[in-house]
Coordinates of C-alpha atoms and ligand atoms in Angstrom, one line a residue:
M1 CA -24.1 16.1 -16.4
Q2 CA -26.4 13.1 -16.0
A3 CA -26.6 11.6 -12.4
T4 CA -25.1 8.2 -13.1
L5 CA -24.1 7.3 -9.6
K6 CA -26.8 8.0 -7.1
K7 CA -25.1 6.2 -4.4
K8 CA -23.6 6.9 -0.9
I9 CA -19.8 6.7 -1.3
L10 CA -17.3 6.8 1.5
L11 CA -14.1 8.2 0.1
G12 CA -11.0 7.2 2.1
V13 CA -7.7 9.3 1.6
T14 CA -4.4 8.1 2.8
G15 CA -1.0 9.6 2.9
G16 CA 0.6 10.1 -0.6
I17 CA 1.2 12.7 -3.2
A18 CA -1.6 11.3 -5.2
A19 CA -4.1 12.6 -2.5
Y20 CA -4.5 15.7 -4.7
K21 CA -6.1 13.6 -7.4
S22 CA -8.7 12.4 -4.8
A23 CA -10.1 16.0 -4.7
E24 CA -10.7 15.8 -8.4
L25 CA -12.3 12.3 -7.9
L26 CA -14.5 13.8 -5.2
R27 CA -15.6 16.6 -7.6
L28 CA -16.4 14.0 -10.3
L29 CA -18.4 11.8 -7.9
V30 CA -20.5 14.7 -6.6
R31 CA -21.1 15.7 -10.3
A32 CA -22.2 12.2 -11.1
G33 CA -24.8 12.4 -8.3
A34 CA -23.1 10.6 -5.5
E35 CA -23.5 11.6 -1.9
V36 CA -19.8 11.6 -0.7
R37 CA -18.3 11.6 2.8
V38 CA -14.6 11.8 3.1
V39 CA -12.3 10.1 5.7
M40 CA -8.7 11.2 5.8
T41 CA -5.7 9.6 7.7
A42 CA -3.3 12.0 9.5
A43 CA -0.8 11.4 6.8
A44 CA -3.2 12.4 4.1
C45 CA -3.8 15.7 6.0
E46 CA 0.0 16.4 5.5
F47 CA -0.7 16.5 1.7
V48 CA -4.1 18.1 1.3
Q49 CA -6.1 20.2 3.7
P50 CA -9.3 18.5 5.0
L51 CA -11.1 21.8 4.2
T52 CA -10.5 21.2 0.4
F53 CA -12.7 17.9 0.8
H54 CA -15.1 19.6 3.1
A55 CA -15.8 22.3 0.4
L56 CA -16.1 19.9 -2.5
S57 CA -18.3 17.4 -0.7
G58 CA -20.5 19.8 1.4
N59 CA -19.9 17.5 4.4
R60 CA -17.5 17.5 7.2
V61 CA -14.4 15.5 6.9
Y62 CA -13.7 12.7 9.4
T63 CA -10.0 12.7 10.3
D64 CA -10.0 11.4 14.0
I65 CA -11.5 8.5 15.7
F66 CA -11.4 10.3 19.0
D67 CA -13.3 13.4 17.8
A68 CA -16.3 13.6 20.0
D69 CA -18.1 16.2 17.9
A70 CA -17.8 14.0 14.8
E71 CA -18.8 10.8 16.6
S72 CA -21.9 12.5 18.1
A73 CA -23.0 13.5 14.7
M74 CA -22.5 10.1 13.2
D75 CA -20.2 7.6 14.9
H76 CA -17.9 5.6 12.9
I77 CA -20.0 2.3 12.9
E78 CA -23.0 4.3 11.7
L79 CA -20.7 5.9 9.0
A80 CA -19.7 2.4 7.9
R81 CA -23.3 1.3 7.6
W82 CA -24.3 4.6 5.9
A83 CA -22.0 3.9 2.9
D84 CA -23.1 1.8 -0.2
F85 CA -19.4 1.6 -1.1
M86 CA -16.0 2.5 0.2
V87 CA -13.2 3.5 -2.1
I88 CA -9.8 4.3 -0.8
A89 CA -7.8 6.5 -3.1
P90 CA -4.9 6.8 -2.8
A91 CA -4.1 3.6 -0.8
S92 CA -0.5 3.8 0.5
A93 CA 1.7 0.8 0.9
D94 CA 1.5 1.4 4.8
F95 CA -2.4 1.5 4.6
I96 CA -2.6 -1.6 2.4
A97 CA -0.2 -3.5 4.8
K98 CA -2.4 -2.5 7.8
L99 CA -5.6 -3.3 6.0
N100 CA -4.4 -6.7 5.3
Q101 CA -3.4 -7.3 9.0
G102 CA -6.7 -6.0 10.3
Y103 CA -5.3 -3.1 12.1
G104 CA -7.7 -0.5 13.4
D105 CA -5.4 2.3 14.6
N106 CA -7.0 5.2 12.5
I107 CA -10.5 6.1 11.6
L108 CA -10.3 4.7 8.1
L109 CA -9.0 1.3 9.1
T110 CA -11.8 0.9 11.8
L111 CA -14.3 1.9 9.2
C112 CA -12.9 -0.8 6.8
L113 CA -13.2 -3.4 9.6
A114 CA -16.6 -2.4 10.6
S115 CA -18.0 -2.3 6.9
K116 CA -19.8 -5.0 5.3
Q117 CA -20.0 -3.1 2.0
P118 CA -17.6 -3.5 -0.9
V119 CA -14.4 -1.9 -0.6
A120 CA -12.1 -0.9 -3.5
I121 CA -8.6 0.4 -3.1
A122 CA -6.5 2.4 -5.6
P123 CA -2.9 1.8 -4.8
A124 CA -0.4 4.6 -5.2
M125 CA 3.2 4.4 -4.4
N126 CA 6.7 4.4 -5.8
Q127 CA 7.3 1.6 -8.3
Q128 CA 9.9 -0.2 -6.1
M129 CA 7.5 -0.2 -3.1
Y130 CA 4.8 -1.5 -5.2
A131 CA 6.9 -4.2 -6.6
N132 CA 8.1 -5.2 -3.2
A133 CA 7.1 -8.8 -2.2
A134 CA 5.5 -7.6 1.0
T135 CA 3.2 -5.3 -1.0
Q136 CA 2.4 -7.8 -3.6
D137 CA 1.6 -10.3 -0.8
N138 CA -0.7 -7.9 0.9
L139 CA -2.5 -7.0 -2.3
A140 CA -3.0 -10.7 -3.3
S141 CA -4.4 -11.5 0.1
L142 CA -6.7 -8.5 0.0
A143 CA -7.9 -9.5 -3.4
D144 CA -8.6 -13.1 -2.1
R145 CA -10.7 -11.6 0.6
G146 CA -12.8 -9.8 -2.1
I147 CA -11.3 -6.3 -1.7
L148 CA -11.4 -4.7 -5.2
I149 CA -7.9 -3.5 -6.4
W150 CA -8.2 -0.8 -9.0
G151 CA -4.9 -0.1 -10.7
P152 CA -2.2 1.0 -10.2
D153 CA -1.2 2.7 -13.5
S154 CA 2.2 2.8 -14.9
G155 CA 4.1 5.8 -16.1
E156 CA 6.2 8.7 -14.7
Q157 CA 6.1 9.2 -10.9
A158 CA 6.3 12.1 -8.6
C159 CA 9.7 10.9 -7.3
G160 CA 11.0 10.7 -10.9
D161 CA 10.9 6.9 -11.3
V162 CA 8.9 5.3 -14.1
G163 CA 6.9 2.1 -13.5
L164 CA 3.9 0.7 -12.0
G165 CA 2.6 2.5 -9.0
R166 CA 0.7 5.6 -10.1
M167 CA -2.8 5.9 -8.9
L168 CA -5.4 5.7 -11.6
E169 CA -6.7 8.9 -12.9
A170 CA -9.9 10.3 -11.4
E171 CA -12.0 9.7 -14.4
T172 CA -10.9 6.0 -14.6
L173 CA -11.8 5.5 -10.9
L174 CA -15.2 7.0 -11.6
Q175 CA -15.7 4.6 -14.5
E176 CA -14.8 1.7 -12.3
L177 CA -17.4 2.8 -9.8
E178 CA -20.0 3.2 -12.4
M179 CA -19.2 -0.3 -13.8
H180 CA -19.4 -1.8 -10.3
F181 CA -23.0 -0.6 -9.9
R182 CA -24.1 -1.6 -13.4
P183 CA -26.0 -5.0 -13.3
G184 CA -23.4 -7.7 -13.8
K185 CA -23.2 -9.5 -17.1
L186 CA -24.2 -12.7 -15.4
A187 CA -27.1 -11.2 -13.4
S188 CA -29.4 -14.0 -12.2
K189 CA -27.5 -16.7 -14.1
R190 CA -26.7 -19.9 -12.2
V191 CA -23.2 -20.9 -12.3
L192 CA -21.8 -24.3 -10.9
I193 CA -18.2 -24.6 -10.4
T194 CA -16.0 -27.6 -9.2
A195 CA -12.9 -26.7 -7.4
G196 CA -10.0 -28.2 -5.5
P197 CA -8.7 -31.9 -5.6
T198 CA -10.6 -35.0 -5.0
L199 CA -9.6 -37.5 -2.3
E200 CA -9.8 -41.2 -3.0
A201 CA -9.6 -43.4 0.1
I202 CA -7.5 -46.4 0.3
D203 CA -8.5 -47.4 3.7
P204 CA -10.2 -45.6 6.7
V205 CA -6.9 -43.5 7.2
R206 CA -5.1 -43.3 3.8
Y207 CA -6.0 -41.7 0.5
I208 CA -4.7 -40.7 -3.0
S209 CA -5.0 -37.1 -3.9
N210 CA -3.2 -34.1 -5.6
H211 CA -1.7 -30.8 -4.8
S212 CA -4.6 -28.7 -6.1
S213 CA -5.1 -25.7 -3.7
G214 CA -8.6 -24.8 -5.0
K215 CA -7.4 -21.1 -5.3
M216 CA -8.3 -20.9 -9.0
G217 CA -11.8 -22.3 -8.6
Y218 CA -12.6 -20.2 -5.6
A219 CA -11.3 -17.0 -7.5
L220 CA -13.7 -17.9 -10.2
A221 CA -16.5 -18.2 -7.7
R222 CA -15.8 -14.7 -6.5
A223 CA -15.5 -13.3 -9.9
A224 CA -18.7 -14.9 -11.1
Q225 CA -20.6 -13.8 -8.0
S226 CA -19.3 -10.2 -8.6
A227 CA -20.6 -10.4 -12.2
G228 CA -24.0 -11.1 -10.8
A229 CA -24.3 -14.8 -10.8
E230 CA -25.8 -17.2 -8.3
V231 CA -22.7 -19.4 -7.6
T232 CA -22.6 -22.9 -6.3
L233 CA -19.1 -24.4 -5.6
V234 CA -18.7 -28.1 -5.4
S235 CA -15.4 -28.2 -3.6
G236 CA -13.0 -31.0 -2.8
P237 CA -11.1 -30.7 0.5
V238 CA -9.1 -27.3 0.5
N239 CA -8.1 -24.8 3.1
L240 CA -10.1 -21.7 1.8
A241 CA -12.9 -19.7 3.1
I242 CA -16.3 -19.8 1.4
P243 CA -16.4 -16.8 -1.0
A244 CA -18.9 -14.3 0.2
G245 CA -22.3 -14.6 -1.3
T246 CA -21.7 -18.1 -2.7
K247 CA -23.1 -21.6 -1.7
R248 CA -20.5 -24.5 -1.1
I249 CA -21.2 -28.1 -1.2
S250 CA -18.1 -30.0 0.2
V251 CA -17.3 -33.4 -1.2
N252 CA -14.2 -35.7 -1.0
S253 CA -14.3 -38.3 -3.8
A254 CA -14.6 -37.9 -7.5
L255 CA -17.9 -40.0 -7.3
E256 CA -19.2 -37.6 -4.7
M257 CA -18.2 -34.7 -6.9
R258 CA -19.9 -36.2 -9.8
D259 CA -23.2 -36.9 -7.8
A260 CA -23.2 -33.3 -6.4
V261 CA -22.8 -31.9 -9.9
M262 CA -25.2 -34.1 -11.7
E263 CA -27.9 -33.4 -9.1
R264 CA -27.7 -29.7 -10.0
V265 CA -26.9 -29.8 -13.7
E266 CA -30.5 -29.3 -14.8
E267 CA -30.8 -26.0 -13.0
T268 CA -27.2 -24.8 -14.1
D269 CA -26.7 -22.2 -16.9
I270 CA -22.9 -22.4 -16.8
F271 CA -20.7 -25.2 -15.7
I272 CA -17.0 -24.5 -14.8
A273 CA -15.0 -27.6 -14.3
C274 CA -12.0 -26.4 -12.5
A275 CA -11.5 -29.2 -10.0
A276 CA -8.3 -31.4 -10.3
V277 CA -10.4 -34.7 -10.3
S278 CA -8.4 -37.9 -9.5
D279 CA -8.4 -39.8 -12.7
Y280 CA -8.4 -43.1 -10.8
R281 CA -9.8 -44.5 -7.5
V282 CA -9.0 -47.6 -5.5
E283 CA -11.3 -50.4 -6.7
Q284 CA -11.9 -51.9 -3.4
Q285 CA -11.4 -49.7 -0.3
A286 CA -10.2 -51.7 2.7
V287 CA -12.7 -51.6 5.5
Q288 CA -9.9 -51.7 8.1
K289 CA -6.5 -50.1 8.0
I290 CA -4.1 -52.1 5.9
K291 CA -1.4 -53.7 7.9
K292 CA 2.3 -53.5 6.6
T293 CA 2.7 -57.3 6.7
D294 CA 4.0 -57.8 3.1
D295 CA 7.0 -56.1 1.4
Q296 CA 4.8 -55.1 -1.4
L297 CA 1.4 -53.9 -1.7
Q298 CA -0.6 -53.7 -4.9
L299 CA -3.6 -51.5 -5.3
L300 CA -5.9 -51.9 -8.2
L301 CA -6.9 -48.5 -9.5
I302 CA -10.0 -48.0 -11.8
R303 CA -11.0 -44.9 -13.7
N304 CA -13.2 -42.3 -12.2
P305 CA -16.1 -40.9 -14.4
D306 CA -15.1 -37.8 -16.3
I307 CA -17.5 -35.2 -14.8
V308 CA -17.3 -32.5 -17.3
S309 CA -17.9 -35.0 -20.1
E310 CA -20.9 -36.4 -18.4
V311 CA -22.2 -32.8 -18.1
T312 CA -21.7 -32.0 -21.7
A313 CA -23.3 -35.3 -22.7
F314 CA -26.5 -34.4 -20.6
G315 CA -29.6 -33.8 -22.7
N316 CA -29.8 -29.9 -22.6
P317 CA -26.3 -29.2 -21.2
P318 CA -25.3 -26.0 -19.6
F319 CA -22.5 -23.7 -21.3
C320 CA -19.4 -25.7 -20.3
I321 CA -15.9 -24.6 -19.5
G322 CA -13.0 -27.0 -18.8
F323 CA -9.4 -26.7 -17.8
A324 CA -6.4 -28.2 -19.4
A325 CA -2.9 -28.4 -17.7
E326 CA -0.2 -29.2 -20.3
T327 CA 3.5 -29.7 -20.3
E328 CA 3.9 -29.2 -24.0
N329 CA 2.0 -28.3 -27.3
L330 CA -0.5 -26.3 -25.2
E331 CA -2.7 -25.2 -28.2
A332 CA -2.9 -28.4 -30.0
H333 CA -3.7 -30.5 -26.8
A334 CA -6.1 -27.9 -25.5
K335 CA -8.0 -27.6 -28.8
A336 CA -8.2 -31.5 -29.0
K337 CA -9.7 -31.6 -25.4
L338 CA -12.2 -28.8 -26.2
K339 CA -13.5 -31.1 -29.0
R340 CA -13.3 -34.3 -27.2
K341 CA -15.0 -33.1 -24.1
N342 CA -17.6 -31.1 -26.2
L343 CA -16.7 -27.9 -24.2
D344 CA -17.8 -24.4 -25.1
M345 CA -14.5 -23.0 -23.9
I346 CA -11.3 -24.4 -22.5
A347 CA -8.7 -22.5 -20.2
A348 CA -5.3 -23.9 -20.6
N349 CA -2.0 -23.5 -18.9
L350 CA 1.6 -24.9 -19.2
V351 CA 2.5 -26.6 -16.0
G352 CA 6.0 -26.9 -14.8
N353 CA 6.4 -23.2 -14.6
S354 CA 7.4 -22.0 -11.2
D355 CA 5.0 -19.0 -11.0
T356 CA 1.8 -20.6 -12.1
G357 CA -0.6 -23.6 -11.4
F358 CA -1.0 -25.6 -8.3
G359 CA -0.7 -23.7 -5.0
H360 CA 0.4 -20.5 -6.7
D361 CA -1.4 -17.1 -6.3
S362 CA -0.7 -16.3 -9.9
N363 CA -1.6 -17.9 -13.2
E364 CA -1.4 -17.4 -16.9
L365 CA -4.0 -18.8 -19.2
H366 CA -4.7 -19.3 -22.8
L367 CA -8.5 -19.4 -23.5
F368 CA -9.7 -21.3 -26.6
W369 CA -13.2 -21.7 -28.0
A370 CA -14.7 -22.9 -31.4
D371 CA -13.6 -19.8 -33.4
G372 CA -11.5 -17.8 -31.2
Q373 CA -8.7 -17.5 -28.5
L374 CA -7.4 -15.2 -25.9
H375 CA -4.2 -15.0 -23.9
L376 CA -4.5 -13.9 -20.3
K377 CA -1.1 -12.7 -19.2
L378 CA 0.5 -13.8 -15.9
A379 CA -1.4 -12.0 -13.1
S380 CA -3.0 -12.9 -9.7
K381 CA -5.5 -15.6 -9.9
Q382 CA -8.3 -13.3 -8.9
L383 CA -7.5 -10.9 -11.8
I384 CA -7.2 -13.9 -14.2
A385 CA -10.6 -15.3 -12.9
Q386 CA -12.2 -11.8 -13.6
Q387 CA -10.8 -11.7 -17.1
L388 CA -12.0 -15.4 -17.7
I389 CA -15.4 -14.8 -16.4
D390 CA -15.7 -11.7 -18.5
Q391 CA -14.8 -13.4 -21.8
M392 CA -16.9 -16.3 -20.9
A393 CA -19.9 -14.1 -20.2
N394 CA -19.5 -12.5 -23.7
L395 CA -19.5 -15.9 -25.4
Y396 CA -22.3 -17.2 -23.4
L397 CA -24.4 -14.0 -23.9
A398 CA -23.6 -14.1 -27.6
Q399 CA -25.1 -17.7 -27.8
N400 CA -28.0 -17.4 -25.5
Ligands
C5P501 O1 -8.7 -34.9 -19.2 P1 -8.3 -34.0 -18.2 O2 -8.1 -34.4 -16.8 O3 -6.9 -33.3 -18.6 O4 -9.3 -32.7 -18.3 C1 -9.3 -31.6 -17.4 C2 -10.6 -31.1 -17.4 O5 -11.7 -32.0 -17.2 C3 -10.8 -30.2 -16.2 O6 -11.8 -29.2 -16.5 C4 -11.4 -31.0 -15.0 O7 -12.0 -30.3 -14.1 C5 -12.3 -32.0 -15.9 N1 -12.4 -33.4 -15.3 C6 -13.5 -33.8 -14.8 N2 -13.6 -35.0 -14.4 C7 -12.5 -35.9 -14.4 C8 -11.3 -35.4 -15.0 C9 -11.3 -34.2 -15.4 O8 -14.6 -33.0 -14.8 N3 -12.6 -37.1 -13.9

């Protein structure tokens, strides 16, 4: 077998019946050329003997944070630094909850806390536990922080239930790992993304804005970065952490956002306009706070520049993607906007649905381009972002 994965992999095993599949994963990893060290929680040891993993990896298995012998050979911080990648398979509901909360009460959790390397988890649990809102919230929040979530699969479960919750097969997990280490589709491409709302001042203390949370744009930044791109986010005011490995330029108004984008457009390969830019701004901002002396107050609003249209009108424009939020006739409106704004691709969604759009963690999108379309089914914004970036990269690479 070819050595396709010459990497140092830390395999974490938590308590679940799927732990037996991890032995197979370990065997495949070793055959693919990886050096693997295994860390097991106490619950995992109830399902499979550490000796199995010891024999298959050729290395001692770490099960206890207070094991002086193991710590003297390679302490847990050193072990976290040693790994190129951590994969936790199976990841139980309990482990996922603790990982999300930042607990460190077993050796695997402390390693996750101490690691700067990418971490992937392969959830495995009963379908009802997987569907539970607490588990879904934990997974969404881990995905937001850049933890890779691989699976679960659906099908028959050890308990007799049928549904989503089975751990991915060992071969599939190996493929995910191999894909992760392949140079990304957007390697060394420069991607500029606008995100969040804009804020248009009325006077020094008041403004006009909208409910955009910025989550979709930030998820896209993360997905593009994972695909190998150099990412710059031009972000309106939002309450989100800068995605690891990306650069953020913070702006308030549409005019500031336009300037930040146009300054960088020449050095951009791909532009994604995800911001909810205010269509209008107050013509004359008051220098002092406006006093409530009259019963009525009239504000004259004037149109803001259309940033994405300015980018597509630029001499040698980057590959451009826009968004369209529609309340009806999604396809017709989106296609018209694709043409009007001269975009290469448009991502449209129906707004007014309770699960998607502003502020939500999930989304559903319809992608349209000149001669094709793709429906991205309701999923977490991070997953939708990965699918969008993947499709966009295919189109971009076909043209460039
Ligand atoms: O025309 P509409 O606002 O529906 O278009 C939405 C798309 O255009 C989004 O991609 C949005 O980021 C972009 N846009 C922009 N500048 C504006 C208004 C919208 O870049 N002033």
